[in-house]
Short mmCIF file of C-alpha atoms in Angstrom, two decimals:
data_model
loop_
_atom_site.label_atom_id
_atom_site.label_comp_id
_atom_site.label_asym_id
_atom_site.label_seq_id
_atom_site.Cartn_x
_atom_site.Cartn_y
_atom_site.Cartn_z
CA MET G 17 -98.10 12.55 132.09
CA ILE G 18 -95.59 10.38 130.13
CA ARG G 19 -94.69 6.92 131.41
CA PHE G 20 -91.96 4.62 129.92
CA ASN G 21 -91.33 0.93 130.48
CA LYS G 22 -88.94 -1.62 128.97
CA PHE G 23 -91.22 -2.75 126.18
CA LYS G 24 -93.25 0.19 125.06
CA CYS G 25 -93.95 3.79 125.63
CA LEU G 26 -97.34 4.74 126.91
CA ILE G 27 -98.41 8.35 126.62
CA TYR G 28 -101.20 9.64 128.68
CA LEU G 29 -102.40 13.11 127.91
CA GLU G 30 -104.52 14.60 130.63
CA LEU G 31 -106.46 17.48 129.18
CA GLU G 32 -107.52 20.28 131.44
CA LYS G 33 -111.21 20.79 131.61
CA GLU G 34 -112.24 24.14 130.28
CA ILE G 35 -113.78 26.32 132.99
CA ILE G 36 -116.30 28.74 131.43
CA ILE G 37 -117.71 30.25 134.68
CA LYS G 38 -115.58 30.87 137.83
CA ILE G 39 -117.10 32.38 140.91
CA HIS G 40 -114.79 33.44 143.59
CA ASN G 41 -115.94 34.55 147.00
CA ILE G 42 -119.09 36.22 145.81
CA SER G 43 -121.26 38.03 148.34
CA LYS G 44 -124.24 40.30 147.86
CA GLN G 45 -125.48 42.61 150.58
CA TYR G 46 -128.76 44.58 150.74
CA ARG G 47 -130.09 47.12 153.09
CA LEU G 48 -133.51 46.34 154.58
CA GLY G 49 -136.27 48.82 154.76
CA GLN G 50 -138.11 51.15 152.50
CA ILE G 51 -134.93 52.82 151.03
CA GLY G 52 -133.17 49.79 149.67
CA THR G 53 -130.12 51.57 148.30
CA GLY G 54 -128.88 52.93 151.57
CA ALA G 55 -128.68 56.20 153.44
CA LEU G 56 -126.57 59.23 152.36
CA ARG G 57 -124.58 59.09 155.59
CA HIS G 58 -123.76 55.47 154.87
CA ASP G 59 -122.47 56.40 151.41
CA LEU G 60 -120.35 59.19 152.87
CA ASN G 61 -118.94 56.84 155.52
CA ARG G 62 -118.08 54.26 152.84
CA TRP G 63 -116.45 56.95 150.66
CA TRP G 64 -114.41 58.25 153.61
CA CYS G 65 -113.16 54.73 154.40
CA LYS G 66 -112.31 54.15 150.80
CA ILE G 67 -110.20 57.35 150.64
CA GLN G 68 -108.34 56.24 153.77
CA GLY G 69 -107.74 52.76 152.31
CA LYS G 70 -109.94 51.04 154.86
CA GLU G 71 -112.46 48.32 154.41
CA ASP G 72 -116.13 49.09 153.84
CA PRO G 73 -117.46 49.24 157.43
CA TYR G 74 -120.80 47.82 156.49
CA LEU G 75 -119.27 44.58 155.15
CA LYS G 76 -118.71 43.44 158.71
CA ILE G 77 -122.37 43.47 159.63
CA GLY G 78 -125.56 41.98 158.34
CA ASP G 79 -127.88 39.02 158.99
CA THR G 80 -127.87 35.65 157.24
CA ASN G 81 -130.55 35.50 154.71
CA ASP G 82 -133.17 33.66 156.66
CA ARG G 83 -136.55 35.04 155.52
CA SER G 84 -138.53 33.28 158.27
CA THR G 85 -136.71 35.07 161.16
CA LYS G 86 -136.86 38.61 162.47
CA ALA G 87 -134.07 40.92 161.40
CA THR G 88 -131.55 42.12 163.99
CA SER G 89 -129.64 44.31 161.54
CA ASN G 90 -130.46 46.85 158.77
CA TYR G 91 -128.39 44.74 156.36
CA VAL G 92 -128.77 41.31 155.04
CA TRP G 93 -126.49 38.98 153.07
CA ALA G 94 -128.55 37.66 150.17
CA LEU G 95 -125.45 35.68 149.25
CA LYS G 96 -122.36 35.02 151.39
CA ASN G 97 -118.97 33.64 150.23
CA ILE G 98 -120.13 31.69 147.23
CA ASN G 99 -117.39 29.75 145.37
CA PHE G 100 -117.76 27.25 142.53
CA GLU G 101 -116.75 26.57 138.87
CA VAL G 102 -118.75 25.41 135.84
CA GLU G 103 -117.20 23.63 133.02
CA ARG G 104 -118.02 24.30 129.34
CA GLY G 105 -120.89 22.13 128.19
CA GLU G 106 -122.26 21.39 131.67
CA ILE G 107 -125.95 21.60 132.53
CA VAL G 108 -126.00 22.67 136.20
CA GLY G 109 -129.16 22.87 138.26
CA ILE G 110 -129.51 25.34 141.11
CA ILE G 111 -131.96 24.48 143.94
CA GLY G 112 -132.90 25.75 147.30
CA LYS G 113 -135.83 27.11 149.32
CA ASN G 114 -137.55 30.37 148.48
CA GLY G 115 -135.14 33.10 149.60
CA ALA G 116 -132.11 30.87 149.43
CA GLY G 117 -130.39 33.32 147.01
CA LYS G 118 -130.92 31.48 143.66
CA SER G 119 -132.41 34.45 141.81
CA THR G 120 -129.87 36.78 143.28
CA LEU G 121 -127.04 34.55 142.00
CA LEU G 122 -128.42 34.49 138.53
CA LYS G 123 -128.80 38.26 138.46
CA LEU G 124 -125.12 38.52 139.37
CA LEU G 125 -124.25 36.04 136.60
CA SER G 126 -126.52 37.96 134.13
CA ARG G 127 -124.83 41.28 135.19
CA VAL G 128 -128.14 42.67 136.17
CA THR G 129 -126.57 43.78 139.42
CA SER G 130 -123.03 43.71 140.79
CA PRO G 131 -121.64 41.73 143.65
CA THR G 132 -120.75 43.48 146.91
CA THR G 133 -117.53 41.45 147.21
CA GLY G 134 -115.88 38.83 144.96
CA GLU G 135 -115.48 38.39 141.24
CA ILE G 136 -117.05 36.38 138.47
CA ASN G 137 -115.03 35.33 135.39
CA PHE G 138 -116.79 34.31 132.14
CA GLY G 139 -115.55 32.42 129.19
CA GLY G 140 -118.26 33.31 126.74
CA ARG G 141 -121.34 35.23 125.85
CA VAL G 142 -124.29 35.11 128.33
CA ALA G 143 -127.97 34.99 127.56
CA SER G 144 -130.49 34.94 130.46
CA LEU G 145 -134.19 34.36 130.90
CA LEU G 146 -134.89 35.57 134.49
CA GLU G 147 -138.47 37.00 134.38
CA VAL G 148 -141.41 37.07 132.02
CA GLY G 149 -140.80 39.72 129.42
CA THR G 150 -137.15 40.44 130.41
CA GLY G 151 -135.56 42.43 127.60
CA PHE G 152 -138.77 42.81 125.61
CA HIS G 153 -140.24 46.13 124.58
CA GLY G 154 -144.03 46.01 124.92
CA GLU G 155 -144.73 48.32 121.97
CA MET G 156 -142.62 46.33 119.54
CA THR G 157 -143.75 43.27 117.67
CA GLY G 158 -142.48 39.74 118.43
CA ARG G 159 -140.36 39.90 115.24
CA GLU G 160 -138.83 43.29 116.23
CA ASN G 161 -138.12 41.99 119.69
CA ILE G 162 -136.20 39.08 118.25
CA TYR G 163 -133.86 41.49 116.42
CA LEU G 164 -133.66 43.65 119.55
CA ASN G 165 -132.69 40.78 121.80
CA GLY G 166 -130.20 39.43 119.25
CA ALA G 167 -128.57 42.85 119.11
CA ILE G 168 -128.32 42.88 122.97
CA LEU G 169 -126.63 39.45 122.75
CA GLY G 170 -124.09 40.87 120.27
CA MET G 171 -125.46 39.15 117.17
CA THR G 172 -125.41 40.80 113.77
CA LYS G 173 -128.57 41.37 111.77
CA LYS G 174 -127.47 38.73 109.30
CA GLU G 175 -126.96 36.08 112.01
CA ILE G 176 -130.35 36.85 113.53
CA THR G 177 -132.10 36.66 110.11
CA SER G 178 -130.54 33.24 109.50
CA LYS G 179 -132.17 31.99 112.72
CA ILE G 180 -135.47 33.81 112.76
CA ASP G 181 -137.55 31.17 111.12
CA GLU G 182 -136.36 28.48 113.62
CA ILE G 183 -137.07 30.94 116.50
CA ILE G 184 -140.58 31.66 115.36
CA ASP G 185 -141.38 27.94 114.66
CA PHE G 186 -140.03 26.78 118.06
CA SER G 187 -141.92 29.48 119.94
CA GLY G 188 -145.26 28.49 118.44
CA CYS G 189 -146.24 32.21 118.18
CA GLU G 190 -146.25 32.55 114.36
CA ARG G 191 -149.80 33.90 114.25
CA TYR G 192 -148.90 36.73 116.57
CA ILE G 193 -145.29 37.35 115.52
CA ASP G 194 -146.13 40.76 113.99
CA THR G 195 -148.37 41.93 116.89
CA PRO G 196 -146.94 44.05 119.69
CA VAL G 197 -145.86 41.86 122.57
CA LYS G 198 -147.80 43.81 125.15
CA ARG G 199 -150.76 41.86 123.86
CA TYR G 200 -149.10 38.48 124.46
CA SER G 201 -150.04 36.21 127.37
CA SER G 202 -147.22 35.41 129.92
CA GLY G 203 -146.87 32.02 128.32
CA MET G 204 -146.45 33.45 124.86
CA TYR G 205 -143.81 35.88 126.30
CA VAL G 206 -141.84 32.98 127.75
CA ARG G 207 -142.09 30.88 124.56
CA LEU G 208 -140.65 33.67 122.47
CA ALA G 209 -138.00 34.75 125.04
CA PHE G 210 -136.73 31.27 125.45
CA ALA G 211 -136.63 30.63 121.69
CA VAL G 212 -134.54 33.77 121.21
CA ALA G 213 -132.13 32.88 124.04
CA ALA G 214 -131.72 29.26 122.87
CA PHE G 215 -131.42 29.80 119.12
CA LEU G 216 -129.08 32.87 119.08
CA GLU G 217 -126.26 30.57 120.33
CA PRO G 218 -124.91 32.12 123.48
CA GLU G 219 -122.02 30.17 125.14
CA ILE G 220 -123.81 30.38 128.52
CA LEU G 221 -127.64 30.10 128.90
CA ILE G 222 -129.12 31.11 132.26
CA VAL G 223 -132.71 30.16 132.86
CA ASP G 224 -134.73 30.90 135.99
CA GLU G 225 -137.99 29.35 137.21
CA VAL G 226 -139.77 31.42 134.51
CA LEU G 227 -140.29 28.25 132.31
CA ALA G 228 -142.89 27.12 134.85
CA VAL G 229 -145.17 29.79 133.24
CA GLY G 230 -145.25 27.74 130.04
CA ASP G 231 -147.63 24.83 129.38
CA ALA G 232 -146.52 21.19 129.75
CA GLU G 233 -145.87 20.79 125.97
CA PHE G 234 -143.54 23.77 125.89
CA GLN G 235 -141.68 22.80 129.07
CA LYS G 236 -140.96 19.49 127.39
CA LYS G 237 -139.70 21.17 124.31
CA ALA G 238 -137.61 23.66 126.39
CA VAL G 239 -135.98 20.81 128.42
CA GLY G 240 -135.17 18.99 125.25
CA LYS G 241 -133.72 22.06 123.62
CA MET G 242 -131.43 22.68 126.60
CA GLN G 243 -130.15 19.15 126.44
CA ASP G 244 -129.51 19.55 122.71
CA ILE G 245 -127.63 22.83 122.91
CA SER G 246 -125.39 21.38 125.65
CA ARG G 247 -124.78 18.04 124.03
CA GLU G 248 -124.47 19.17 120.45
CA GLY G 249 -123.27 22.82 120.80
CA GLY G 250 -121.03 22.41 123.80
CA ARG G 251 -122.81 25.36 125.43
CA THR G 252 -123.33 25.74 129.22
CA VAL G 253 -126.78 25.88 130.91
CA LEU G 254 -127.56 27.08 134.44
CA PHE G 255 -131.16 26.17 135.31
CA VAL G 256 -133.07 27.19 138.43
CA SER G 257 -136.24 25.26 139.31
CA HIS G 258 -138.36 23.94 142.25
CA ASN G 259 -139.43 20.94 140.14
CA MET G 260 -137.14 18.27 141.26
CA ALA G 261 -138.25 15.91 138.56
CA VAL G 262 -137.14 18.36 135.80
CA ILE G 263 -133.81 19.06 137.59
CA GLN G 264 -133.16 15.33 137.91
CA LYS G 265 -133.92 14.75 134.28
CA LEU G 266 -132.04 17.65 132.89
CA CYS G 267 -129.03 18.29 135.13
CA PRO G 268 -126.29 15.80 135.89
CA THR G 269 -124.75 18.25 138.40
CA THR G 270 -126.69 20.44 140.83
CA ILE G 271 -125.85 23.20 143.34
CA LEU G 272 -127.72 23.64 146.63
CA LEU G 273 -128.00 27.00 148.20
CA SER G 274 -129.28 27.51 151.76
CA ASN G 275 -130.02 30.90 153.38
CA GLY G 276 -127.68 32.68 150.95
CA GLU G 277 -124.79 30.27 151.48
CA PHE G 278 -123.24 27.53 149.39
CA ALA G 279 -124.38 24.10 150.78
CA MET G 280 -123.36 21.56 148.25
CA LYS G 281 -122.41 20.95 144.63
CA GLY G 282 -122.38 17.35 143.29
CA LYS G 283 -124.35 14.63 141.63
CA THR G 284 -127.96 15.71 141.25
CA GLU G 285 -129.43 12.68 143.10
CA ASP G 286 -127.26 13.29 146.08
CA VAL G 287 -127.90 17.03 146.21
CA ILE G 288 -131.61 16.53 145.90
CA ASP G 289 -131.57 13.95 148.80
CA LEU G 290 -129.82 16.52 150.97
CA TYR G 291 -132.32 19.32 149.97
CA LEU G 292 -135.31 17.08 150.59
CA SER G 293 -133.94 15.95 153.94
CA GLN G 294 -133.53 19.55 154.99
CA SER G 295 -137.01 20.34 153.90
CA VAL G 296 -138.73 17.56 155.76
CA LEU G 297 -140.20 18.41 159.20
CA ASN G 298 -139.82 15.29 161.20
CA ASN G 299 -142.93 16.11 163.15
CA SER G 300 -146.02 14.06 163.84
CA VAL G 301 -148.28 16.99 164.68
CA TYR G 302 -149.16 19.96 162.42
CA ILE G 303 -151.14 23.01 163.68
CA PHE G 304 -152.75 25.25 161.11
CA ASN G 305 -153.42 29.00 161.28
CA THR G 306 -157.12 29.44 161.95
CA LYS G 307 -157.31 33.25 161.96
CA VAL G 308 -158.19 33.56 158.34
CA SER G 309 -159.80 30.13 158.03
CA ALA G 310 -162.40 31.02 160.69
CA LEU G 311 -164.23 32.90 157.98
CA LYS G 312 -164.74 29.80 155.93
CA ILE G 313 -167.66 27.33 156.10
CA ALA G 314 -165.13 24.70 157.34
CA PHE G 315 -161.48 24.72 158.04
CA VAL G 316 -158.72 22.37 159.30
CA THR G 317 -157.09 23.02 162.64
CA LYS G 318 -154.69 20.13 163.25
CA LEU G 319 -153.31 17.04 161.69
CA SER G 320 -151.61 14.17 163.68
CA ILE G 321 -149.75 11.08 162.50
CA LEU G 322 -150.07 8.10 164.82
CA ASP G 323 -149.82 4.27 165.01
CA LEU G 324 -152.95 2.20 165.63
CA ASP G 325 -152.41 2.53 169.35
CA ASP G 326 -152.60 6.35 169.16
CA ASN G 327 -148.91 6.91 169.75
CA LEU G 328 -147.51 9.82 167.85
CA MET G 329 -145.08 8.80 165.11
CA SER G 330 -142.45 10.99 163.50
CA GLU G 331 -141.14 8.03 161.43
CA ILE G 332 -143.11 4.93 160.47
CA PRO G 333 -141.24 1.60 159.87
CA ILE G 334 -141.98 0.01 156.57
CA GLY G 335 -145.06 -2.23 156.94
CA LYS G 336 -146.28 -0.76 160.20
CA GLN G 337 -149.95 0.27 160.22
CA TRP G 338 -150.54 4.07 160.77
CA LYS G 339 -153.37 6.60 160.70
CA VAL G 340 -153.82 10.26 160.13
CA LYS G 341 -156.23 12.25 162.36
CA ILE G 342 -157.51 15.57 160.93
CA LEU G 343 -159.37 17.91 163.24
CA PHE G 344 -161.66 20.37 161.46
CA THR G 345 -164.30 22.89 162.40
CA ILE G 346 -167.57 23.62 160.71
CA ASN G 347 -168.91 27.16 161.23
CA GLU G 348 -172.37 26.76 159.62
CA LYS G 349 -174.64 23.91 158.58
CA ALA G 350 -173.07 22.23 155.56
CA ASN G 351 -174.60 19.73 153.21
CA ASN G 352 -172.76 17.20 151.01
CA LEU G 353 -169.49 17.91 152.74
CA ILE G 354 -166.45 15.80 151.76
CA VAL G 355 -163.04 15.44 153.49
CA GLY G 356 -160.18 14.17 151.49
CA LEU G 357 -156.60 13.00 152.24
CA GLY G 358 -154.12 12.83 149.35
CA MET G 359 -150.64 11.49 149.20
CA THR G 360 -147.77 12.31 146.76
CA ASP G 361 -144.08 11.51 146.56
CA MET G 362 -141.52 14.38 147.05
CA PHE G 363 -141.67 15.20 143.32
CA ASP G 364 -145.41 15.90 143.70
CA VAL G 365 -146.39 12.78 141.69
CA PRO G 366 -149.78 11.63 143.02
CA ILE G 367 -149.76 8.20 144.68
CA ARG G 368 -153.16 7.82 146.47
CA THR G 369 -156.23 9.64 147.55
CA THR G 370 -159.13 8.87 149.86
CA TRP G 371 -162.40 10.67 150.38
CA THR G 372 -165.16 10.40 152.84
CA GLN G 373 -168.68 10.00 151.67
CA PRO G 374 -170.70 13.20 151.22
CA ASN G 375 -172.52 13.96 154.37
CA ASN G 376 -174.48 16.75 156.12
CA TYR G 377 -172.94 18.32 159.18
CA GLU G 378 -174.07 20.74 161.97
CA PRO G 379 -171.76 23.43 163.23
CA GLY G 380 -169.14 22.02 165.53
CA ASN G 381 -165.64 20.40 165.82
CA TYR G 382 -164.97 17.07 164.15
CA CYS G 383 -162.18 14.45 163.78
CA ALA G 384 -161.66 12.51 160.51
CA THR G 385 -159.40 9.48 161.07
CA PHE G 386 -157.84 7.83 157.99
CA ILE G 387 -156.37 4.40 158.80
CA GLU G 388 -153.78 2.59 156.54
CA ASP G 389 -153.56 -1.10 157.35
CA LYS G 390 -153.23 -2.65 153.90
CA ILE G 391 -150.40 -1.01 151.99
CA LYS G 392 -146.64 -1.20 152.66
CA PHE G 393 -144.94 1.93 151.31
CA ASN G 394 -141.32 2.19 150.37
CA GLN G 395 -138.92 3.99 152.60
CA GLY G 396 -138.78 7.77 152.00
CA GLN G 397 -140.59 11.00 152.49
CA TYR G 398 -144.10 11.65 151.22
CA LYS G 399 -146.36 14.72 151.14
CA LEU G 400 -149.89 14.80 152.51
CA ILE G 401 -152.66 16.98 151.10
CA ILE G 402 -155.91 17.84 152.91
CA GLY G 403 -159.07 18.98 151.14
CA ILE G 404 -162.57 19.83 152.23
CA SER G 405 -165.22 20.43 149.60
CA LYS G 406 -168.90 20.87 149.29
CA GLY G 407 -169.85 18.29 146.78
CA ALA G 408 -167.42 17.50 144.14
CA SER G 409 -166.93 21.07 142.76
CA GLN G 410 -166.88 23.71 145.57
CA VAL G 411 -163.47 23.59 147.28
CA ILE G 412 -163.61 25.06 150.77
CA GLU G 413 -160.12 24.09 152.15
CA TYR G 414 -157.06 22.93 150.42
CA LEU G 415 -153.78 22.42 152.30
CA ASP G 416 -150.80 21.11 150.26
CA LYS G 417 -147.71 22.77 151.79
CA ASP G 418 -145.14 21.29 154.21
CA ILE G 419 -147.12 18.29 155.48
CA PHE G 420 -144.87 15.33 155.41
CA LEU G 421 -145.09 11.60 156.19
CA THR G 422 -141.80 9.73 156.72
CA ILE G 423 -141.40 6.02 156.15
CA SER G 424 -138.14 4.85 157.86
CA ASP G 425 -135.98 2.03 156.48
CA ALA G 426 -136.71 -0.13 159.56
CA VAL G 427 -138.87 -3.01 158.53
CA TYR G 428 -141.97 -3.87 160.70
CA GLN G 429 -142.81 -7.48 160.05
CA GLN G 430 -146.46 -8.08 159.10
CA GLU G 431 -148.29 -10.41 156.87
CA ASN G 432 -150.73 -9.78 154.05
CA THR G 433 -149.27 -6.41 153.11
CA ILE G 434 -149.16 -5.01 149.59
CA ILE G 435 -145.95 -3.57 148.31
CA ASN G 436 -146.36 -0.19 146.67
CA ASN G 437 -143.75 0.69 144.07
CA LYS G 438 -145.04 4.22 143.64
CA SER G 439 -145.77 3.53 139.92
CA GLY G 440 -149.54 3.47 140.19
CA PHE G 441 -152.37 5.56 141.72
CA ILE G 442 -154.27 4.11 144.59
CA VAL G 443 -157.82 5.21 145.35
CA ASP G 444 -159.90 4.62 148.50
CA GLN G 445 -157.66 2.01 150.18
CA MET G 446 -157.90 3.58 153.62
CA LYS G 447 -160.48 3.12 156.26
CA VAL G 448 -162.19 6.42 157.28
CA LEU G 449 -164.01 7.40 160.48
CA ILE G 450 -165.56 10.64 161.31
CA GLU G 451 -166.81 11.73 164.75
CA GLN G 452 -167.87 14.86 166.42
CA ILE G 453 -165.68 16.02 169.34
#
């Protein structure tokens, strides 16, 4: 835009941002059942409709991709009407529940499979790391696989040779680099595969949850490398992970998928807040499946979140006292049994834990009550973890999935409370009572 005034001429140049990936109306349909590619009569029907210039008849049917519900159709939409753009040099996170369509989207972007409808436009060479060992030949050595992967990415032998020392050094697999990769551990596979993908300079790097296989030291190196190649090389990274702390650290922008559909793209903090709010079950009672657990020495049957007057609480105001009741069953006489209640934030960072004293129990039904009357927690969602062990070493029951405690932003006035800033780890601050019922 050019703007003139009486005294001077101001020139504003608005540069268009370069779009390196453009996804337009992408959908991917699969047929459920043992034969995933479809039946012959369906293929003939599709072919006949195509000859007549008609739309594929099976594009009009199919369930939404909700893995937790019973299917009503033989077809399912793993992805449905996905549209977004990615700019050159962006690091974009992709999050969502299991089955949301994240891996399917990355396979489409990596050209492992083709979309049922829609189109994807790229502005550069793509390298992907989707599964452990993807693109590696087990009988070839690590060094030979580096050249193989580089050739697949379109690199010349000279280009690969110029980078090979950096790749080997970054992977930390120098001792085994001339050993067939079939003898590598899964962590070594990932180290070498990521090093190849990162150092052979693709314009677009696509990384699935596979990095979780690596150890903590390598994950830190990998995250740092992805930041470097985006910041210094202007390359684009698409990163899928269930680790919200890593997503928040690495990705300024994040995409949320839900049941195969596009839910949101925006600032990472806002997208994570939406994702976590969808994940939280605002319940005060959790019932656990006892069919398999009944074979154990002891197992948990129910957890309830209540106030001190035994009223069920789906949300607890800041500062209000609360308690957790855990019902558990003991099948046989158990000595030195310990019941524990842990608490983490939504990024799985431990905040506190409380254990009962080791005790001997006869078979029967019991209730363990953990009472919180000292600590005032910040507003937000927290995860609860239940554990039963025999002594300090033999774990009998461990439940750490989908048990949530919600602290609301309403303030409950109470004196002598301790503010918890979630920066420390609190041990044994709760009162614990156990009684047979």
